[in-house]
XYZ file of C-alpha atoms in Angstrom:
568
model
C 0.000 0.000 0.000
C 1.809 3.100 -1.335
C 2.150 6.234 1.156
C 1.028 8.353 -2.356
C -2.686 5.826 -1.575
C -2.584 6.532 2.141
C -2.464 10.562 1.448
C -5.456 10.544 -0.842
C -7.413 10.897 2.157
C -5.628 12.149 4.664
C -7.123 14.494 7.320
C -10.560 13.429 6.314
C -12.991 12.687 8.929
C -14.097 9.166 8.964
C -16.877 8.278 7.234
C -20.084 7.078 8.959
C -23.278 5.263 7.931
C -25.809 7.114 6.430
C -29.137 8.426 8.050
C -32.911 7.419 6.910
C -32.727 10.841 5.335
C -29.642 10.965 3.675
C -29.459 10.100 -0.126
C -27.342 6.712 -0.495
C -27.324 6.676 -4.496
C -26.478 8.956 -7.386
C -29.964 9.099 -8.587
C -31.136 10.662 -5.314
C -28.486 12.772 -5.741
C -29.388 14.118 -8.802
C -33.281 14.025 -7.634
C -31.803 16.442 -4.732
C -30.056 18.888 -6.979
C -33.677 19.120 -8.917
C -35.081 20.257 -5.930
C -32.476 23.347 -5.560
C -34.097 26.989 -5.867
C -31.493 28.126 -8.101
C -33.418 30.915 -8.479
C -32.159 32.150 -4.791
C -28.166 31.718 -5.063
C -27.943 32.099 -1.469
C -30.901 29.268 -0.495
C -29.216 27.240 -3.597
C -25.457 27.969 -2.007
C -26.816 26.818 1.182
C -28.067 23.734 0.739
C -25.793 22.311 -1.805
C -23.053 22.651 0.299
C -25.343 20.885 3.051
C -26.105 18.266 0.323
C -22.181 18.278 -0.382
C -20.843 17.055 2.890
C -23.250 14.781 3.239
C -22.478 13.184 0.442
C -18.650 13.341 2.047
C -19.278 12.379 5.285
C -20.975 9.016 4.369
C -20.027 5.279 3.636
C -20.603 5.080 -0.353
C -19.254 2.583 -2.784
C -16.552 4.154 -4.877
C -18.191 4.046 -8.086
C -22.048 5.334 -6.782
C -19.929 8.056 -5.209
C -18.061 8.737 -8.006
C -21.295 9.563 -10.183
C -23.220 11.590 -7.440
C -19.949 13.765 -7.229
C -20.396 14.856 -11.248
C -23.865 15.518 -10.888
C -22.921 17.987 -7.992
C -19.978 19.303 -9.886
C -22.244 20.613 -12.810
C -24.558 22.506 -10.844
C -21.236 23.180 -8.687
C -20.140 25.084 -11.773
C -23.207 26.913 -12.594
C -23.071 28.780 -8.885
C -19.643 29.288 -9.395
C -19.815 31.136 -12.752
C -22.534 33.280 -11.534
C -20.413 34.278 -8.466
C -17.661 35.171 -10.554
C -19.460 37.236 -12.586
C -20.646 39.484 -9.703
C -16.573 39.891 -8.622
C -15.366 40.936 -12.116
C -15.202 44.384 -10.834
C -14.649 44.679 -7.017
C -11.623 46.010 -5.004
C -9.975 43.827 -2.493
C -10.592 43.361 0.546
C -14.373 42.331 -0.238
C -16.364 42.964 1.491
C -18.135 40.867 4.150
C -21.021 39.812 2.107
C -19.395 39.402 -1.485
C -16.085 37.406 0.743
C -18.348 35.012 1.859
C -19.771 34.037 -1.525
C -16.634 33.623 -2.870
C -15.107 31.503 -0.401
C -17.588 29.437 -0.986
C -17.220 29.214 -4.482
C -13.474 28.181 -3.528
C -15.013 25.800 -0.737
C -16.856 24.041 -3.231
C -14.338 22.961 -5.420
C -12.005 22.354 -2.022
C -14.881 19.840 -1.081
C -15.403 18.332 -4.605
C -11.760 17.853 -4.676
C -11.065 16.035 -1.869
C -15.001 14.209 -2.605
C -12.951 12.476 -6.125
C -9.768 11.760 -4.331
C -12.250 10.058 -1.738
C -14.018 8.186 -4.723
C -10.346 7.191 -6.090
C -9.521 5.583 -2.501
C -12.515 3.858 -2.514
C -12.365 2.226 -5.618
C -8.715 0.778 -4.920
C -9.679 -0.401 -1.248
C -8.648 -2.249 0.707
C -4.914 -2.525 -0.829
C -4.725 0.370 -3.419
C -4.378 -1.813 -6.296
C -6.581 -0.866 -9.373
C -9.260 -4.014 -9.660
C -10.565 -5.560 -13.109
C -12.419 -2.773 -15.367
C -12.147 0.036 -12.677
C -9.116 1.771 -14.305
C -11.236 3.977 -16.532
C -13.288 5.111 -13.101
C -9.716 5.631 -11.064
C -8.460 7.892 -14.071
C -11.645 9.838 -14.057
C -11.417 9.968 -10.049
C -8.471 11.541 -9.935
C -8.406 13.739 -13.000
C -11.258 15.272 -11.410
C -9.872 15.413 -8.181
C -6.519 17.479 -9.586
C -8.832 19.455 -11.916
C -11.658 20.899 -8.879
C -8.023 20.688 -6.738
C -6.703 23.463 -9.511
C -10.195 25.505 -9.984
C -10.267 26.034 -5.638
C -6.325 27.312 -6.501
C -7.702 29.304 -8.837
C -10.700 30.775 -6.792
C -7.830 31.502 -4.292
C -6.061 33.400 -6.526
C -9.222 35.727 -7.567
C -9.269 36.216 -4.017
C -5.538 36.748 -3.197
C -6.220 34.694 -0.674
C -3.131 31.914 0.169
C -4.449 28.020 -0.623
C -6.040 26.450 2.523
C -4.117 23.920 4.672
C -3.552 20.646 2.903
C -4.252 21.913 -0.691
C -1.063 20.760 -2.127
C -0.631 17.698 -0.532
C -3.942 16.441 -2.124
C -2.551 17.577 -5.491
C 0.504 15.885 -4.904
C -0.792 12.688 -3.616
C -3.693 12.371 -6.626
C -0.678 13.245 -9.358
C 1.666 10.313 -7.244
C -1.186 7.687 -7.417
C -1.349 8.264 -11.419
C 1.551 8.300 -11.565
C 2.734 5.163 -9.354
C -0.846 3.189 -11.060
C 0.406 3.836 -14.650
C -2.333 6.327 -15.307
C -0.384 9.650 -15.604
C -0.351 10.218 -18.756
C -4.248 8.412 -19.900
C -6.952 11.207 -20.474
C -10.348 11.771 -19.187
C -13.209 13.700 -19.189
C -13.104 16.840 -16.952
C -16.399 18.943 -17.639
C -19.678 18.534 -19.612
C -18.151 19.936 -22.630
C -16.287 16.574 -23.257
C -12.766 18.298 -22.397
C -10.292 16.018 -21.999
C -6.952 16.083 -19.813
C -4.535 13.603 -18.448
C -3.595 13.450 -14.933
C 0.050 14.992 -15.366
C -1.519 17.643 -17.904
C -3.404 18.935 -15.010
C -0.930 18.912 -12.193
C 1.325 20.487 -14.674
C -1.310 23.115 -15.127
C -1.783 23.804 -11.811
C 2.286 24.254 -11.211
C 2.996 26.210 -14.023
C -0.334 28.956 -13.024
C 1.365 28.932 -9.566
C 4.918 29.897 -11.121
C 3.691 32.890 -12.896
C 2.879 33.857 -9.723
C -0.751 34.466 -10.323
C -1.603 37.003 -7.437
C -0.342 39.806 -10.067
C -3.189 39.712 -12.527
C -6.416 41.368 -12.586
C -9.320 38.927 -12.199
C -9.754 39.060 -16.490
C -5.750 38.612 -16.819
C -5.609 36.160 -14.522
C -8.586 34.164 -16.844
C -6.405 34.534 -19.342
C -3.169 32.834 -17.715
C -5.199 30.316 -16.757
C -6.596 29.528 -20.299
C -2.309 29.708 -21.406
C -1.218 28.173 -18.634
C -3.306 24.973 -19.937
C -2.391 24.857 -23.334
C 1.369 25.233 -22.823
C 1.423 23.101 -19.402
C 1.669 19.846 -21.586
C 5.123 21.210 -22.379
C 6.392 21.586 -19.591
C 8.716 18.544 -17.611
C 8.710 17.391 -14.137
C 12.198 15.390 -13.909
C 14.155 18.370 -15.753
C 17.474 18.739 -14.235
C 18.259 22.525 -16.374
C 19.127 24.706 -13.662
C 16.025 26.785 -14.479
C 14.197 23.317 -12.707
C 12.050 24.108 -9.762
C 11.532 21.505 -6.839
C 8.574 20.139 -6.055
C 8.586 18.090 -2.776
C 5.701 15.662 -2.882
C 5.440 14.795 0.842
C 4.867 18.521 2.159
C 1.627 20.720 1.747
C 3.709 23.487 -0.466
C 3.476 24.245 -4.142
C 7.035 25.270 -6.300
C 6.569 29.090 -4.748
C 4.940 32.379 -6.097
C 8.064 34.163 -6.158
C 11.495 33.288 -7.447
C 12.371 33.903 -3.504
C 10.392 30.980 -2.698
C 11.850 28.394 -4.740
C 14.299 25.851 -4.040
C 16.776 23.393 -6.417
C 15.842 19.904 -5.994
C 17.328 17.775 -4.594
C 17.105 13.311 -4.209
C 13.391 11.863 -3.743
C 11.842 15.455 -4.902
C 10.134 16.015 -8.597
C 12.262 19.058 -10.477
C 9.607 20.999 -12.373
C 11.043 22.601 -15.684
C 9.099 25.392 -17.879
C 11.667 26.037 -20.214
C 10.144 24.100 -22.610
C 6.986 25.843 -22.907
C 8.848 29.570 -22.482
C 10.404 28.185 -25.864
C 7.349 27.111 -27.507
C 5.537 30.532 -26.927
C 8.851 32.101 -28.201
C 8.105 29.774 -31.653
C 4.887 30.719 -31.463
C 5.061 34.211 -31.649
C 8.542 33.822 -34.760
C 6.016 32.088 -36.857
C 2.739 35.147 -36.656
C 3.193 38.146 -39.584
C 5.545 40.971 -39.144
C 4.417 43.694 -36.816
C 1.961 41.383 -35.295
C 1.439 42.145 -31.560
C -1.082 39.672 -30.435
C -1.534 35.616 -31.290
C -4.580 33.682 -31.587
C -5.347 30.393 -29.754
C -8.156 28.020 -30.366
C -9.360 26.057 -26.875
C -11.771 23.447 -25.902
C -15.045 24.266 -27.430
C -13.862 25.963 -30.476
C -13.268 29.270 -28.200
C -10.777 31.815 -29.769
C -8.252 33.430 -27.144
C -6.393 36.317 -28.311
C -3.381 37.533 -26.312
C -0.982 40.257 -26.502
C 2.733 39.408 -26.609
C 3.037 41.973 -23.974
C 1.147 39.955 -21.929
C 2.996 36.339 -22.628
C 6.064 38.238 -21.635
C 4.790 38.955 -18.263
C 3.273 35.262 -18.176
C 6.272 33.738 -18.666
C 8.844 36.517 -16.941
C 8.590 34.113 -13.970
C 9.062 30.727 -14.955
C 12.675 30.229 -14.006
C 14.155 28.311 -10.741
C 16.274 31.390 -9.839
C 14.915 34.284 -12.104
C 17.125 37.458 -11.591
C 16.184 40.312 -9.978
C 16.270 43.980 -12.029
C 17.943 45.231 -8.155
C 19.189 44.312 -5.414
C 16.496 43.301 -2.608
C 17.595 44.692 1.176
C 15.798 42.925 4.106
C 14.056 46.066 5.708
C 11.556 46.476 8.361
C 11.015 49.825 8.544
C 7.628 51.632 8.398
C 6.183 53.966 5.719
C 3.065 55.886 5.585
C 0.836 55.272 2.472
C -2.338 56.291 0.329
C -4.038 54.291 -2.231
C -5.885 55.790 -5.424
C -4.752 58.466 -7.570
C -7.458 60.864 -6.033
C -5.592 60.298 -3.153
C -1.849 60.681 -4.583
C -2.852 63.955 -6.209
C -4.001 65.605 -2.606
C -1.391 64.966 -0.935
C 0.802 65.921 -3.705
C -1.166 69.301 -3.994
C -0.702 69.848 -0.392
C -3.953 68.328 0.469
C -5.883 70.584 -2.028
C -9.165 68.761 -3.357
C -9.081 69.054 -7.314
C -11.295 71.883 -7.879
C -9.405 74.071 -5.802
C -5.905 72.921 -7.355
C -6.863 74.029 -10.697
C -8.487 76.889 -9.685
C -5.222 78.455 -8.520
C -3.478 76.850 -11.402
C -5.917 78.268 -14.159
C -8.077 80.685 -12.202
C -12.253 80.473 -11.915
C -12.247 80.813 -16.065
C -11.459 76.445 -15.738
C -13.247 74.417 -14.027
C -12.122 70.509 -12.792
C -14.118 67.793 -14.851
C -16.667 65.299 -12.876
C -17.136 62.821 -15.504
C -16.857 59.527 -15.767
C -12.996 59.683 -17.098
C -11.924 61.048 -14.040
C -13.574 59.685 -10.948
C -11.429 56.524 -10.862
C -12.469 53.832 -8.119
C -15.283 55.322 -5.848
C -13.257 53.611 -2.705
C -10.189 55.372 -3.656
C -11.201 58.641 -4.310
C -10.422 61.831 -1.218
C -12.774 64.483 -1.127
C -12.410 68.126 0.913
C -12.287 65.637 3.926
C -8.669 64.625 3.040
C -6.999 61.953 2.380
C -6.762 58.257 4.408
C -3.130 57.447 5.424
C -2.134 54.628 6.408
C 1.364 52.753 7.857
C 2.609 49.682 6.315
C 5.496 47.628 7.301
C 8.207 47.465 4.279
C 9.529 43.486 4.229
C 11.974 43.650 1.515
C 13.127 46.762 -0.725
C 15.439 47.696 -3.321
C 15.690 50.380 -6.430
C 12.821 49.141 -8.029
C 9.922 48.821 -5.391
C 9.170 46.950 -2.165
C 7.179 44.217 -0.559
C 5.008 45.933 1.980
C 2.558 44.503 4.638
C -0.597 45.861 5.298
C -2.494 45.543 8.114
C -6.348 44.381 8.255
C -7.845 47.920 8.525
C -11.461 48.759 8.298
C -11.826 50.052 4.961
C -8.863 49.079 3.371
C -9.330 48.587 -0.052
C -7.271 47.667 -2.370
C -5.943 46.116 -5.868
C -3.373 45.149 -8.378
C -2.443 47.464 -10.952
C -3.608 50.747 -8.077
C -1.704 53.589 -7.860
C -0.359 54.206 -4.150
C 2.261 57.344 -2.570
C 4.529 56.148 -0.462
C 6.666 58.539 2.103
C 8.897 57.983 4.885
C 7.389 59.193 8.114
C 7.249 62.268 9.142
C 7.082 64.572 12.397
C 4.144 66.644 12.735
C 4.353 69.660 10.533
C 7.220 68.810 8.174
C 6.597 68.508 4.509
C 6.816 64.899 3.357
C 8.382 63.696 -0.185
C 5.890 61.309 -1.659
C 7.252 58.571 -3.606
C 4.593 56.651 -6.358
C 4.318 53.138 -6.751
C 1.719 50.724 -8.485
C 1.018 47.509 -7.101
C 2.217 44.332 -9.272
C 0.940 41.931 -7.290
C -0.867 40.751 -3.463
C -1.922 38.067 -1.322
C -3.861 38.060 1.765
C -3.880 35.605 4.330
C -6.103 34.666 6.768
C -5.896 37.078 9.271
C -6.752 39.890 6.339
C -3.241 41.028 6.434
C -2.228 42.367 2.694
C 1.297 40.790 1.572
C 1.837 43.270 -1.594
C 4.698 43.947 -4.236
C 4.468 47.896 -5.285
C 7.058 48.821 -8.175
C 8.065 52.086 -7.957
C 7.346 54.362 -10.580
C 9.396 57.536 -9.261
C 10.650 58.889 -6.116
C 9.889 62.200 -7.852
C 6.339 63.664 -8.991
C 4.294 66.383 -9.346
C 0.434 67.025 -9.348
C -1.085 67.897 -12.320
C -4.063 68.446 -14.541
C -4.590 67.768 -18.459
C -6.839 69.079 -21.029
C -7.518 67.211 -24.067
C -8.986 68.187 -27.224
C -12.743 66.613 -28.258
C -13.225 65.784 -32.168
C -13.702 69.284 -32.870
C -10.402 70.449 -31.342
C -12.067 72.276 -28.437
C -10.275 71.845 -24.570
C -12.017 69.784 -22.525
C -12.126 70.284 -18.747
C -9.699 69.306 -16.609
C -8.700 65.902 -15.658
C -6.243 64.858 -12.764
C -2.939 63.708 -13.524
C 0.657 63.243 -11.768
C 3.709 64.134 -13.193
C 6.611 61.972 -13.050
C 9.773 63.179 -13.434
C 12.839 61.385 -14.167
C 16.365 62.432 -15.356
C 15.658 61.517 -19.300
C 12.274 61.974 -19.797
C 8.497 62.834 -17.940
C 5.212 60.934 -17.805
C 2.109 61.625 -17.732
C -0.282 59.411 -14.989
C -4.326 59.317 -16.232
C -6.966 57.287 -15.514
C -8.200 54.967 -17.753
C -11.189 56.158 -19.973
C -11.670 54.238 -22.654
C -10.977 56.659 -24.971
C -8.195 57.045 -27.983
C -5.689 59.162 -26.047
C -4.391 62.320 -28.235
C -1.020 63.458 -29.804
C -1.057 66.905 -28.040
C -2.679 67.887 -24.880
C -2.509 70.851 -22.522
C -0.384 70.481 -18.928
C -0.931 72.493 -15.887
C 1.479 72.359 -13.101
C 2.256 73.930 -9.746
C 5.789 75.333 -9.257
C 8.301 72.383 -8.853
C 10.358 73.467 -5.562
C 13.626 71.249 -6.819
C 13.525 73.272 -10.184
C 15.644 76.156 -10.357
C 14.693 77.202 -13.594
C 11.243 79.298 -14.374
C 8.529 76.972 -16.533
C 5.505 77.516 -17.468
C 2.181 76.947 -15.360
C 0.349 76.051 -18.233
C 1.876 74.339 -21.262
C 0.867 72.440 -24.453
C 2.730 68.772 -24.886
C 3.126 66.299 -27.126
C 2.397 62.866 -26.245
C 5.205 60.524 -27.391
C 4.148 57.158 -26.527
C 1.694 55.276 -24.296
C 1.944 52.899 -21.630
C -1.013 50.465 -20.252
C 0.263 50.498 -16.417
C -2.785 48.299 -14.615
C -6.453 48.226 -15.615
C -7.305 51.628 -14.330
C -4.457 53.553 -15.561
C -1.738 55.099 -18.608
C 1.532 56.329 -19.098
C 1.697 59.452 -21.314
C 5.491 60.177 -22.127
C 5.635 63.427 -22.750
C 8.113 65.910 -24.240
C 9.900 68.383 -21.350
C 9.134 71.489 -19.964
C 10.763 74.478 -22.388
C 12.497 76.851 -20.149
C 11.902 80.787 -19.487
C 9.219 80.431 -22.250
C 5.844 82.725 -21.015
C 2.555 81.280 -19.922
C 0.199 80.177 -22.756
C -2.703 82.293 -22.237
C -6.426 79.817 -22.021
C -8.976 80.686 -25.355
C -10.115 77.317 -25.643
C -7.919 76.330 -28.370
C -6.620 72.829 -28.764
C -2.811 72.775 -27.649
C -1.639 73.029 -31.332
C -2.875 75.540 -31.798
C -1.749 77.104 -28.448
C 1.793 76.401 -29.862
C 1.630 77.363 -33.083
C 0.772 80.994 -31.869
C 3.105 81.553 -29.551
């Protein structure tokens, strides 16, 4: 009896005989799940979970087991989906309400996942040997178990939440039985669509998603490296010995590590889990599409078309190493900083806590008014108002040129996401003027006790609040949206919110007086917009062309900046 068999159900309570009221076959199952008002997701939620661990917490044959288990899976999926679609848009933390659907979304698939491995256990009792004509039933047993084992992964990762206890030592006891039994590499059936998946495929899948470090994507990029991360898993090796090979230690409850920090070379009786293979097969993939192409095309399951920039495969994959370098130098640290979160909140404090209006008021005058539409009012939990701005301290873990690793702590209120804007500044004694750095947030992962585990890159330790003005169809000014300068020693950017909109070639700059600039510029200024940046899902990089020096103040007609230029 292998140790890989004994681990299938480990932890699990033990199983006891089922009550006059409890179903004891997959047709009363299914009769059950009829019965659902799936018209009320929170009754429905409810009681299939009820119906769930019942299910788990009883004596069943293998096989009847096995059966009830895809009927609950389906309508499993169906709550799930609908779940997911009310997240697409939410900040992190969630709150109270929306956290508890989704964690049971992720408890689901936990439960069904451990449900299959149960089923596989059952089927090879009492000596973990595959019997006559039940190899078709194991395979689909534990397929299913490593596929529901990689969806609750995934539901953690939409949460930024870290895998529960025991997560990936079920993964890595299912993916040893296969492999031990001689089933590793067979396919079956994974969802109603017919897709089809071998054993290794999916534990591959679920290694590689963890490896690009998945707690860095947006909820629709993250999708997406999940629907990649399958089709290129097959590639990828698990007894590599390159020295980009990752180790995998089967007997522990931890995956191959988010971040290159948490990795480890293998050594004898561990797996060594290589993605070189599949880094080099996107590589051929993207030699072989048309010159000046900057997006492939992949067909998956179904007949579904993905389309994916290579900006984003370069990111995917800009993880996949053992030991991937670092751009700097990390420092352990320890230190505190103050921060603010939002680029409402960036600009006040910037503009020495000045709410917009008034900022461009003593920029422009009363003649300009700020904007309130929808292009400017970024994230409704992030924005600061005449009532100033929420500070808060966070606890830097790591740091070097490039950005830090900050904690935050479980605050009421705190709100947060990847791809936000957020100032950080060293503290300060009451009074003094603080220098606010600005950093985005690449990537975060909160545990249990709420606390935020986040990687900010910083974007400059240098900027400036500003406002912009861009030119409708008809060339006319628009009103004023916020912006933040950044300044570095070769060229200046441009900070917006994300609107939707096809950004201009020109638009006008307003700026306060830069304190570290000796030289006289003007307040108000046309610019030229040389290229664009996507930096998160709520916000672009403008590079813009510098400030002229000792050249007068463009005087405000309502021209577009052109033409602002072109007179003076």
């Amino acid at each position: 009896m292998s140790q890989a068999y004994l681990r299938l159900i480990a932890g699990l309570p033990p199983r006891v005989p089922a009550s006059a009221s409890a179903p004891t076959s997959a047709r009363q199952v299914q009769q059950r799940i009829e019965q659902l008002p799936l018209a009320n997701p929170a009754v429905a939620t409810r009681d299939l979970a009820t119906l769930l661990d019942t299910v788990l917490g009883t004596v069943w044959a293998g096989g009847e087991r096995l059966e009830a288990l895809r009927a609950l899976g389906a309508t499993v999926g169906q709550l799930c989906g609908g779940i997911e679609r009310q997240l697409a848009t939410e900040a992190f933390p969630l709150p109270p309400a929306k956290l508890a659907m989704a964690e049971s979304a992720s408890e689901f698939q936990r439960r069904l996942a451990q449900g299959y491995a149960l089923a596989a256990f059952e089927l090879c009792a009492p000596h973990g040997k595959i019997g006559l004509l039940r190899g078709k039933s194991v395979l689909a047993a534990l397929a299913l178990a490593l596929h529901h084992g990689s969806l609750n992964l995934l539901w953690r990762y939409r949460l930024y939440r870290t895998p529960q206890p025991d997560t990936w030592m079920r993964l890595h006891a299912a993916y040893a039985f296969a492999r031990d039994s001689g089933l590793a590499v067979r396919e079956a059936a994974i969802d109603a669509s017919g897709t089809v998946r071998s054993p290794e495929h999916l534990y591959l899948h679920a290694l590689l998603l963890a490896v690009s470090n998945p707690y860095r994507f947006s909820g629709r990029e993250l999708n997406e490296a999940w629907d990649v991360t399958g089709l290129m898993a097959a590639r990828c090796v698990l007894d590599g010995s390159a020295d980009t090979s990752i180790a995998i230690d089967p007997s522990t409850d931890a995956g191959p590590g988010f971040l290159p920090a948490e990795r480890h070379v293998s050594v004898p009786g561990q797996w060594a889990f290589d993605a070189a293979p599949a880094r080099a097969a996107l590589d051929a993939d993207r030699r072989m599409q048309p010159a000046g192409a900057t997006r492939i095309t992949y067909r998956l399951a179904g007949g579904r078309a993905l389309e994916i920039p290579f900006a984003f495969l370069e990111r995917l994959q800009s993880t996949w190493e053992g030991a991937a370098e670092r751009g700097h130098a990390r420092l352990p640290a320890g230190h505190p900083l103050e921060a603010a979160i939002g680029l409402h909140g960036v600009h006040m404090l910037l503009a020495g806590g000045q709410p917009f209006p008034a900022f461009v008021s003593g920029l422009r005058g009363a003649a300009v008014t700020a904007a309130g539409g929808a292009a400017d009012t970024g994230p409704a939990w992030a924005a600061a108002d005449s009532s100033g701005v929420a500070v808060q301290r966070v606890k830097v873990l790591d740091q070097s040129l490039g950005g830090y690793q900050l904690l935050w702590q479980a605050e009421a209120g705190l709100r947060l996401r990847v791809g936000e804007i957020v100032g950080l500044a060293p503290l300060a004694e009451r009074g003094d003027v603080q220098d606010w750095m600005v950093g985005i947030v690449r990537w975060m992962r909160i545990d249990e006790g709420g606390e935020i585990d986040t990687g900010v890159e910083l974007l400059t330790r240098r900027a400036l609040p500003a406002a912009v003005r861009m030119p409708d169809a008809k060339g006319t000014l628009r009103q004023p949206l916020r912006a933040l300068l950044l300044r570095e020693e070769d060229h200046e950017t441009l900070v917006l919110a994300q609107s939707g909109e096809t950004l201009p070639d020109a638009l006008e700059l307003s700026l306060p007086e830069d304190p570290c600039d000796w030289h006289p510029v003007p307040a108000v200024r046309p610019v030229h917009v040389q290229a664009t940046e996507t930096l998160g899902p709520a916000y672009v990089g403008l590079v813009v062309d510098a400030a002229p020096r000792a050249a007068p103040a463009a005087q405000d007609d309502g021209q577009a900046p052109d033409a602002v230029a072109a007179r003076g």
